[in-house]
């Protein structure tokens, strides 16, 4: 199970540190990391991502699980419209030849100000500045022998059933992807739930050949929300 170690080393190369708590436990490996793009004067970053990867034994095979949360807070750009600095420092943004060294927060804010100085961009951005976007991803893949196939890997199936979401079994001829949409839980926006189920028969021939006699199934849920702030 060296895949997570390779990912961890790759993250270190680009300067992203994984959690120090991600220590291997017997045959289980876990990796989690987070990143964000801050904005000066805002309570929340413009963009934030949290990712967790786990590999572990699963029956007669192995399971890989990916969970991620991607948050885009366009409302955090509002301070850029009323910032006291006025015009953005284009020289500092460009290549640093001005001698100024901007932090990531200052650079993000300056770039936002520079973009919003364009009347067309400002006009198009106004609706976005009132909303925050969230995406939750929960994806599992397994090489274990599962009677229910990919349907057995659908995350939080009980909660989905309580919401009236009952995905068909892809193993029995159901669709690979299904979606449901409606009002967000707090009533101020839009929510979409997508379920993906893939069996070995859905994979490209080359991947099927690589797996050999091993079974394969993958299932996941992707939840998107758009809420007004």
Coordinates of N, CA, C and O in Angstrom, one line a residue, residues 51-177:
X51 N -9.0 17.3 2.3 CA -9.0 16.0 1.6 C -8.5 14.9 2.6 O -7.5 15.2 3.3
X52 N -9.1 13.8 2.5 CA -8.7 12.6 3.3 C -8.7 11.4 2.4 O -9.7 11.1 1.7
X53 N -7.6 10.7 2.4 CA -7.5 9.4 1.7 C -7.2 8.3 2.6 O -6.3 8.4 3.5
X54 N -7.9 7.2 2.5 CA -7.6 6.0 3.3 C -7.6 4.8 2.5 O -8.4 4.6 1.6
X55 N -6.6 3.9 2.7 CA -6.5 2.6 2.1 C -6.5 1.6 3.2 O -5.7 1.8 4.2
X56 N -7.2 0.5 3.1 CA -7.3 -0.5 4.1 C -7.8 -1.8 3.6 O -8.4 -1.9 2.5
X57 N -7.5 -2.9 4.2 CA -8.0 -4.2 3.8 C -9.5 -4.2 3.8 O -10.1 -3.6 4.7
X58 N -10.1 -4.9 2.9 CA -11.6 -5.0 2.8 C -12.0 -6.4 2.4 O -11.9 -6.7 1.2
X59 N -12.4 -7.2 3.3 CA -12.8 -8.6 2.9 C -11.6 -9.3 2.3 O -10.5 -9.3 2.9
X60 N -11.8 -9.8 1.1 CA -10.7 -10.5 0.4 C -10.0 -9.6 -0.5 O -9.2 -10.0 -1.4
X61 N -10.1 -8.3 -0.4 CA -9.5 -7.3 -1.2 C -9.0 -6.1 -0.5 O -8.6 -6.2 0.7
X62 N -9.1 -5.0 -1.1 CA -8.6 -3.7 -0.5 C -9.6 -2.6 -0.9 O -10.2 -2.6 -1.9
X63 N -9.7 -1.6 0.0 CA -10.6 -0.5 -0.2 C -9.8 0.8 -0.1 O -9.0 1.0 0.7
X64 N -10.2 1.7 -1.1 CA -9.6 3.1 -1.1 C -10.8 4.0 -0.9 O -11.8 3.9 -1.6
X65 N -10.7 4.9 0.0 CA -11.8 5.9 0.2 C -11.2 7.3 0.2 O -10.2 7.6 0.8
X66 N -11.9 8.2 -0.6 CA -11.5 9.6 -0.7 C -12.7 10.4 -0.2 O -13.8 10.2 -0.7
X67 N -12.4 11.3 0.7 CA -13.4 12.2 1.2 C -12.8 13.6 1.1 O -11.7 13.9 1.5
X68 N -13.6 14.5 0.5 CA -13.1 15.9 0.3 C -14.2 16.9 0.4 O -15.4 16.6 0.2
X69 N -13.8 18.1 0.9 CA -14.8 19.2 1.0 C -14.1 20.4 0.3 O -13.0 20.8 0.7
X70 N -14.7 20.9 -0.7 CA -14.2 22.1 -1.4 C -15.2 23.3 -1.2 O -16.4 23.1 -1.5
X71 N -14.7 24.4 -0.7 CA -15.6 25.5 -0.3 C -15.1 26.8 -1.0 O -13.9 27.1 -1.0
X72 N -16.0 27.4 -1.8 CA -15.6 28.7 -2.4 C -16.5 29.7 -1.9 O -17.8 29.7 -2.1
X73 N -15.9 30.7 -1.2 CA -16.7 31.8 -0.5 C -16.6 33.1 -1.4 O -15.7 33.9 -1.1
X74 N -17.4 33.2 -2.4 CA -17.3 34.4 -3.2 C -17.7 35.6 -2.4 O -17.2 36.7 -2.7
X75 N -18.5 35.4 -1.4 CA -18.9 36.5 -0.5 C -17.7 37.2 0.2 O -17.7 38.3 0.6
X76 N -16.6 36.4 0.3 CA -15.4 36.9 1.0 C -14.7 38.0 0.2 O -13.8 38.7 0.7
X77 N -15.1 38.1 -1.1 CA -14.5 39.1 -2.0 C -15.1 40.5 -1.8 O -14.6 41.5 -2.3
X78 N -16.2 40.6 -1.0 CA -16.8 41.9 -0.8 C -15.9 43.0 -0.3 O -15.9 44.1 -0.7
X79 N -15.0 42.6 0.7 CA -14.1 43.6 1.2 C -13.2 44.2 0.1 O -12.8 45.4 0.3
X80 N -13.0 43.5 -0.9 CA -12.1 44.0 -2.0 C -12.8 45.2 -2.7 O -12.1 46.0 -3.3
X81 N -14.1 45.2 -2.6 CA -14.8 46.3 -3.3 C -14.7 47.6 -2.5 O -14.9 48.7 -3.1
X82 N -14.5 47.5 -1.2 CA -14.6 48.7 -0.3 C -13.2 48.9 0.4 O -13.1 49.6 1.3
X83 N -12.2 48.2 -0.1 CA -10.9 48.3 0.5 C -10.4 49.7 0.4 O -10.5 50.4 -0.6
X84 N -9.7 50.2 1.5 CA -9.2 51.6 1.5 C -8.0 51.8 0.6 O -7.7 53.0 0.4
X85 N -7.4 50.7 0.1 CA -6.2 50.9 -0.7 C -6.5 51.5 -2.1 O -5.6 51.9 -2.8
X86 N -7.8 51.5 -2.4 CA -8.2 52.0 -3.7 C -7.7 51.2 -4.9 O -8.0 50.0 -4.9
X87 N -6.9 51.7 -5.8 CA -6.4 51.0 -6.9 C -5.4 49.9 -6.5 O -4.7 50.1 -5.5
X88 N -5.4 48.8 -7.2 CA -4.5 47.7 -6.9 C -3.1 48.1 -7.4 O -2.9 48.8 -8.3
X89 N -2.1 47.5 -6.7 CA -0.7 47.7 -7.0 C -0.3 46.7 -8.1 O 0.1 45.6 -7.8
X90 N -0.5 47.1 -9.3 CA -0.3 46.1 -10.4 C 1.2 45.7 -10.6 O 1.5 44.6 -11.0
X91 N 2.1 46.6 -10.2 CA 3.5 46.2 -10.3 C 3.9 45.1 -9.3 O 4.6 44.1 -9.6
X92 N 3.3 45.2 -8.1 CA 3.5 44.2 -7.1 C 2.9 42.9 -7.4 O 3.4 41.8 -7.2
X93 N 1.8 43.0 -8.1 CA 1.1 41.7 -8.5 C 1.9 41.1 -9.6 O 2.0 39.8 -9.6
X94 N 2.4 41.9 -10.5 CA 3.0 41.3 -11.7 C 4.2 40.4 -11.5 O 4.1 39.2 -11.5
X95 N 5.4 41.0 -11.2 CA 6.6 40.1 -11.2 C 7.5 40.5 -10.0 O 8.6 39.9 -9.9
X96 N 7.1 41.3 -9.1 CA 7.9 41.6 -7.9 C 9.0 42.6 -8.2 O 9.8 42.8 -7.3
X97 N 9.2 43.1 -9.4 CA 10.3 44.0 -9.6 C 10.2 45.3 -8.9 O 11.1 46.1 -8.8
X98 N 9.0 45.6 -8.3 CA 8.9 46.8 -7.6 C 9.6 46.8 -6.2 O 9.7 47.8 -5.5
X99 N 10.0 45.6 -5.9 CA 10.7 45.4 -4.6 C 9.8 45.1 -3.4 O 10.2 44.9 -2.3
X100 N 8.5 45.1 -3.7 CA 7.6 44.7 -2.7 C 7.3 43.2 -2.6 O 7.3 42.6 -3.6
X101 N 7.2 42.7 -1.4 CA 6.9 41.3 -1.3 C 5.5 41.2 -0.6 O 5.3 41.5 0.6
X102 N 4.6 40.7 -1.4 CA 3.2 40.6 -0.9 C 3.0 39.2 -0.3 O 3.4 38.2 -0.9
X103 N 2.2 39.1 0.8 CA 1.8 37.8 1.3 C 0.7 37.3 0.4 O 0.2 38.0 -0.5
X104 N 0.4 36.0 0.6 CA -0.7 35.4 -0.3 C -2.0 36.1 -0.1 O -2.7 36.3 -1.0
X105 N -2.3 36.5 1.2 CA -3.5 37.2 1.5 C -3.6 38.6 0.7 O -4.6 38.9 0.0
X106 N -2.5 39.3 0.8 CA -2.4 40.6 0.1 C -2.5 40.4 -1.4 O -3.1 41.2 -2.1
X107 N -1.8 39.4 -1.9 CA -1.8 39.2 -3.4 C -3.2 38.8 -3.9 O -3.6 39.3 -4.9
X108 N -3.9 37.9 -3.1 CA -5.2 37.6 -3.5 C -6.2 38.7 -3.5 O -7.0 38.9 -4.5
X109 N -6.1 39.6 -2.5 CA -6.9 40.8 -2.4 C -6.6 41.7 -3.5 O -7.5 42.3 -4.2
X110 N -5.3 41.9 -3.8 CA -5.0 42.9 -4.9 C -5.4 42.4 -6.3 O -5.9 43.2 -7.1
X111 N -5.3 41.1 -6.5 CA -5.8 40.5 -7.8 C -7.3 40.7 -7.9 O -7.8 41.0 -9.0
X112 N -8.0 40.5 -6.8 CA -9.5 40.7 -6.8 C -9.9 42.1 -7.1 O -10.7 42.4 -7.9
X113 N -9.1 43.0 -6.5 CA -9.4 44.5 -6.7 C -9.1 44.8 -8.2 O -9.9 45.5 -8.8
X114 N -8.0 44.3 -8.7 CA -7.7 44.6 -10.1 C -8.7 44.1 -11.0 O -9.1 44.8 -12.0
X115 N -9.2 42.9 -10.8 CA -10.2 42.3 -11.7 C -11.5 43.1 -11.6 O -12.2 43.3 -12.6
X116 N -11.9 43.4 -10.4 CA -13.2 44.1 -10.2 C -13.2 45.6 -10.6 O -14.2 46.2 -10.7
X117 N -12.0 46.1 -11.0 CA -11.9 47.5 -11.5 C -12.5 47.5 -12.9 O -12.9 48.5 -13.4
X118 N -12.6 46.3 -13.6 CA -13.2 46.2 -14.9 C -14.7 46.2 -14.8 O -15.3 45.4 -14.1
X119 N -15.4 47.2 -15.4 CA -16.8 47.3 -15.2 C -17.6 46.1 -15.6 O -18.6 45.7 -14.9
X120 N -17.2 45.4 -16.7 CA -17.9 44.2 -17.1 C -17.7 43.1 -16.1 O -18.7 42.4 -15.8
X121 N -16.5 42.9 -15.7 CA -16.2 41.8 -14.7 C -17.0 42.1 -13.4 O -17.5 41.2 -12.8
X122 N -17.0 43.4 -13.0 CA -17.7 43.8 -11.8 C -19.2 43.5 -11.9 O -19.8 42.9 -11.0
X123 N -19.7 43.8 -13.0 CA -21.2 43.6 -13.2 C -21.5 42.1 -13.2 O -22.5 41.7 -12.6
X124 N -20.7 41.3 -13.9 CA -20.9 39.8 -13.9 C -20.6 39.2 -12.5 O -21.2 38.1 -12.2
X125 N -19.7 39.8 -11.8 CA -19.4 39.2 -10.5 C -20.4 39.5 -9.4 O -20.4 38.7 -8.4
X126 N -21.2 40.5 -9.5 CA -22.1 40.9 -8.4 C -22.9 39.8 -7.9 O -23.1 39.6 -6.7
X127 N -23.6 39.0 -8.8 CA -24.4 37.9 -8.3 C -23.6 36.8 -7.5 O -24.1 36.3 -6.6
X128 N -22.4 36.6 -8.0 CA -21.6 35.6 -7.3 C -21.1 36.0 -6.0 O -21.0 35.2 -5.0
X129 N -20.9 37.3 -5.8 CA -20.5 37.9 -4.5 C -21.5 37.7 -3.4 O -21.2 37.9 -2.2
X130 N -22.7 37.3 -3.8 CA -23.7 37.0 -2.8 C -23.9 35.6 -2.4 O -24.7 35.2 -1.6
X131 N -23.0 34.7 -3.0 CA -23.2 33.3 -2.8 C -21.9 32.6 -2.4 O -20.8 33.0 -2.7
X132 N -22.1 31.5 -1.6 CA -21.0 30.6 -1.3 C -21.3 29.2 -1.9 O -22.5 28.8 -1.9
X133 N -20.3 28.5 -2.4 CA -20.4 27.3 -3.0 C -19.7 26.2 -2.2 O -18.6 26.4 -1.8
X134 N -20.3 25.1 -2.0 CA -19.7 23.9 -1.3 C -19.9 22.7 -2.1 O -20.9 22.4 -2.7
X135 N -18.8 21.8 -2.1 CA -18.9 20.5 -2.7 C -18.3 19.5 -1.7 O -17.2 19.7 -1.2
X136 N -19.1 18.5 -1.4 CA -18.6 17.4 -0.6 C -18.5 16.1 -1.5 O -19.4 15.8 -2.3
X137 N -17.4 15.4 -1.4 CA -17.2 14.2 -2.2 C -16.8 13.1 -1.3 O -16.0 13.2 -0.4
X138 N -17.5 11.9 -1.4 CA -17.2 10.7 -0.7 C -17.2 9.6 -1.6 O -18.3 9.2 -2.2
X139 N -16.0 9.1 -1.9 CA -15.9 8.1 -3.0 C -15.1 6.9 -2.5 O -14.1 7.0 -1.8
X140 N -15.6 5.7 -2.8 CA -15.0 4.4 -2.3 C -14.8 3.5 -3.5 O -15.7 3.4 -4.3
X141 N -13.7 2.8 -3.5 CA -13.4 1.8 -4.5 C -12.9 0.5 -3.8 O -12.1 0.7 -2.8
X142 N -13.3 -0.7 -4.2 CA -12.9 -1.9 -3.5 C -12.7 -3.0 -4.5 O -13.3 -3.1 -5.5
X143 N -11.7 -3.9 -4.1 CA -11.5 -5.1 -4.9 C -11.9 -6.3 -4.2 O -11.5 -7.4 -4.4
X144 N -12.8 -6.1 -3.2 CA -13.4 -7.2 -2.4 C -14.6 -7.8 -3.2 O -15.1 -7.2 -4.1
X145 N -14.9 -9.0 -2.9 CA -16.1 -9.7 -3.5 C -17.3 -9.3 -2.8 O -17.5 -9.7 -1.6
X146 N -18.1 -8.4 -3.4 CA -19.3 -7.9 -2.8 C -20.6 -8.4 -3.5 O -20.7 -8.1 -4.7
X147 N -21.5 -9.0 -2.8 CA -22.7 -9.5 -3.4 C -23.5 -8.4 -4.1 O -24.1 -8.6 -5.1
X148 N -23.6 -7.3 -3.4 CA -24.4 -6.2 -3.9 C -23.6 -5.3 -4.9 O -24.2 -4.3 -5.4
X149 N -22.4 -5.6 -5.1 CA -21.6 -4.8 -6.1 C -21.3 -3.4 -5.5 O -21.2 -3.2 -4.3
X150 N -21.3 -2.5 -6.4 CA -21.0 -1.1 -6.1 C -22.0 -0.5 -5.1 O -21.7 0.4 -4.3
X151 N -23.2 -1.0 -5.2 CA -24.3 -0.5 -4.3 C -24.0 -0.6 -2.8 O -24.4 0.2 -2.0
X152 N -23.1 -1.6 -2.5 CA -22.7 -1.8 -1.1 C -21.8 -0.7 -0.6 O -21.6 -0.6 0.6
X153 N -21.2 0.0 -1.6 CA -20.3 1.1 -1.2 C -20.9 2.5 -1.2 O -20.2 3.4 -0.9
X154 N -22.1 2.6 -1.6 CA -22.8 3.9 -1.6 C -22.7 4.5 -0.1 O -23.2 3.9 0.8
X155 N -22.1 5.6 0.1 CA -21.9 6.2 1.4 C -23.2 6.7 2.0 O -24.1 7.2 1.3
X156 N -23.3 6.5 3.3 CA -24.5 7.1 4.1 C -25.8 6.7 3.4 O -26.7 7.6 3.3
X157 N -26.0 5.5 3.0 CA -27.2 5.1 2.3 C -28.4 5.3 3.2 O -29.5 5.6 2.6
X158 N -28.3 5.1 4.5 CA -29.5 5.3 5.4 C -30.0 6.8 5.3 O -31.2 7.0 5.3
X159 N -29.0 7.7 5.4 CA -29.4 9.1 5.3 C -30.0 9.5 4.0 O -30.9 10.3 3.9
X160 N -29.4 8.9 2.9 CA -30.0 9.1 1.6 C -31.4 8.6 1.5 O -32.3 9.3 0.9
X161 N -31.7 7.4 2.1 CA -33.0 6.9 2.0 C -34.0 7.8 2.8 O -35.1 8.0 2.4
X162 N -33.5 8.3 3.9 CA -34.4 9.2 4.7 C -34.7 10.5 3.9 O -35.8 11.1 4.2
X163 N -33.9 10.9 3.0 CA -34.1 12.0 2.2 C -34.9 11.7 0.9 O -35.2 12.5 0.1
X164 N -35.3 10.4 0.8 CA -36.0 10.0 -0.4 C -35.2 9.7 -1.6 O -35.7 9.5 -2.7
X165 N -33.9 9.5 -1.4 CA -32.9 9.2 -2.4 C -32.6 7.7 -2.4 O -32.0 7.2 -1.4
X166 N -33.1 7.0 -3.4 CA -32.9 5.5 -3.5 C -32.2 5.1 -4.8 O -32.9 4.9 -5.8
X167 N -30.9 5.1 -4.8 CA -30.2 4.8 -6.1 C -30.5 3.4 -6.5 O -30.6 2.5 -5.7
X168 N -30.6 3.2 -7.8 CA -30.8 1.9 -8.4 C -29.4 1.1 -8.4 O -28.4 1.8 -8.4
X169 N -29.5 -0.2 -8.4 CA -28.2 -1.0 -8.4 C -27.7 -1.0 -9.8 O -28.3 -1.5 -10.7
X170 N -26.4 -0.5 -10.0 CA -25.8 -0.6 -11.3 C -25.5 -2.0 -11.7 O -25.5 -2.4 -12.9
X171 N -25.3 -2.9 -10.7 CA -25.0 -4.3 -11.0 C -26.2 -5.0 -11.6 O -26.1 -5.9 -12.4
X172 N -27.4 -4.5 -11.3 CA -28.6 -5.0 -11.9 C -29.1 -4.3 -13.1 O -30.3 -4.4 -13.5
X173 N -28.2 -3.5 -13.7 CA -28.6 -2.7 -14.9 C -29.0 -1.3 -14.7 O -29.4 -0.6 -15.6
X174 N -28.8 -0.8 -13.5 CA -29.2 0.6 -13.2 C -28.1 1.5 -13.8 O -27.0 1.1 -14.2
X175 N -28.4 2.8 -13.8 CA -27.5 3.8 -14.4 C -26.2 4.0 -13.6 O -26.2 3.7 -12.3
X176 N -25.2 4.4 -14.2 CA -23.9 4.6 -13.5 C -24.0 5.9 -12.7 O -23.4 5.9 -11.6
X177 N -24.7 6.8 -13.1 CA -24.9 8.1 -12.4 C -26.3 8.5 -12.3 O -27.1 8.4 -13.3

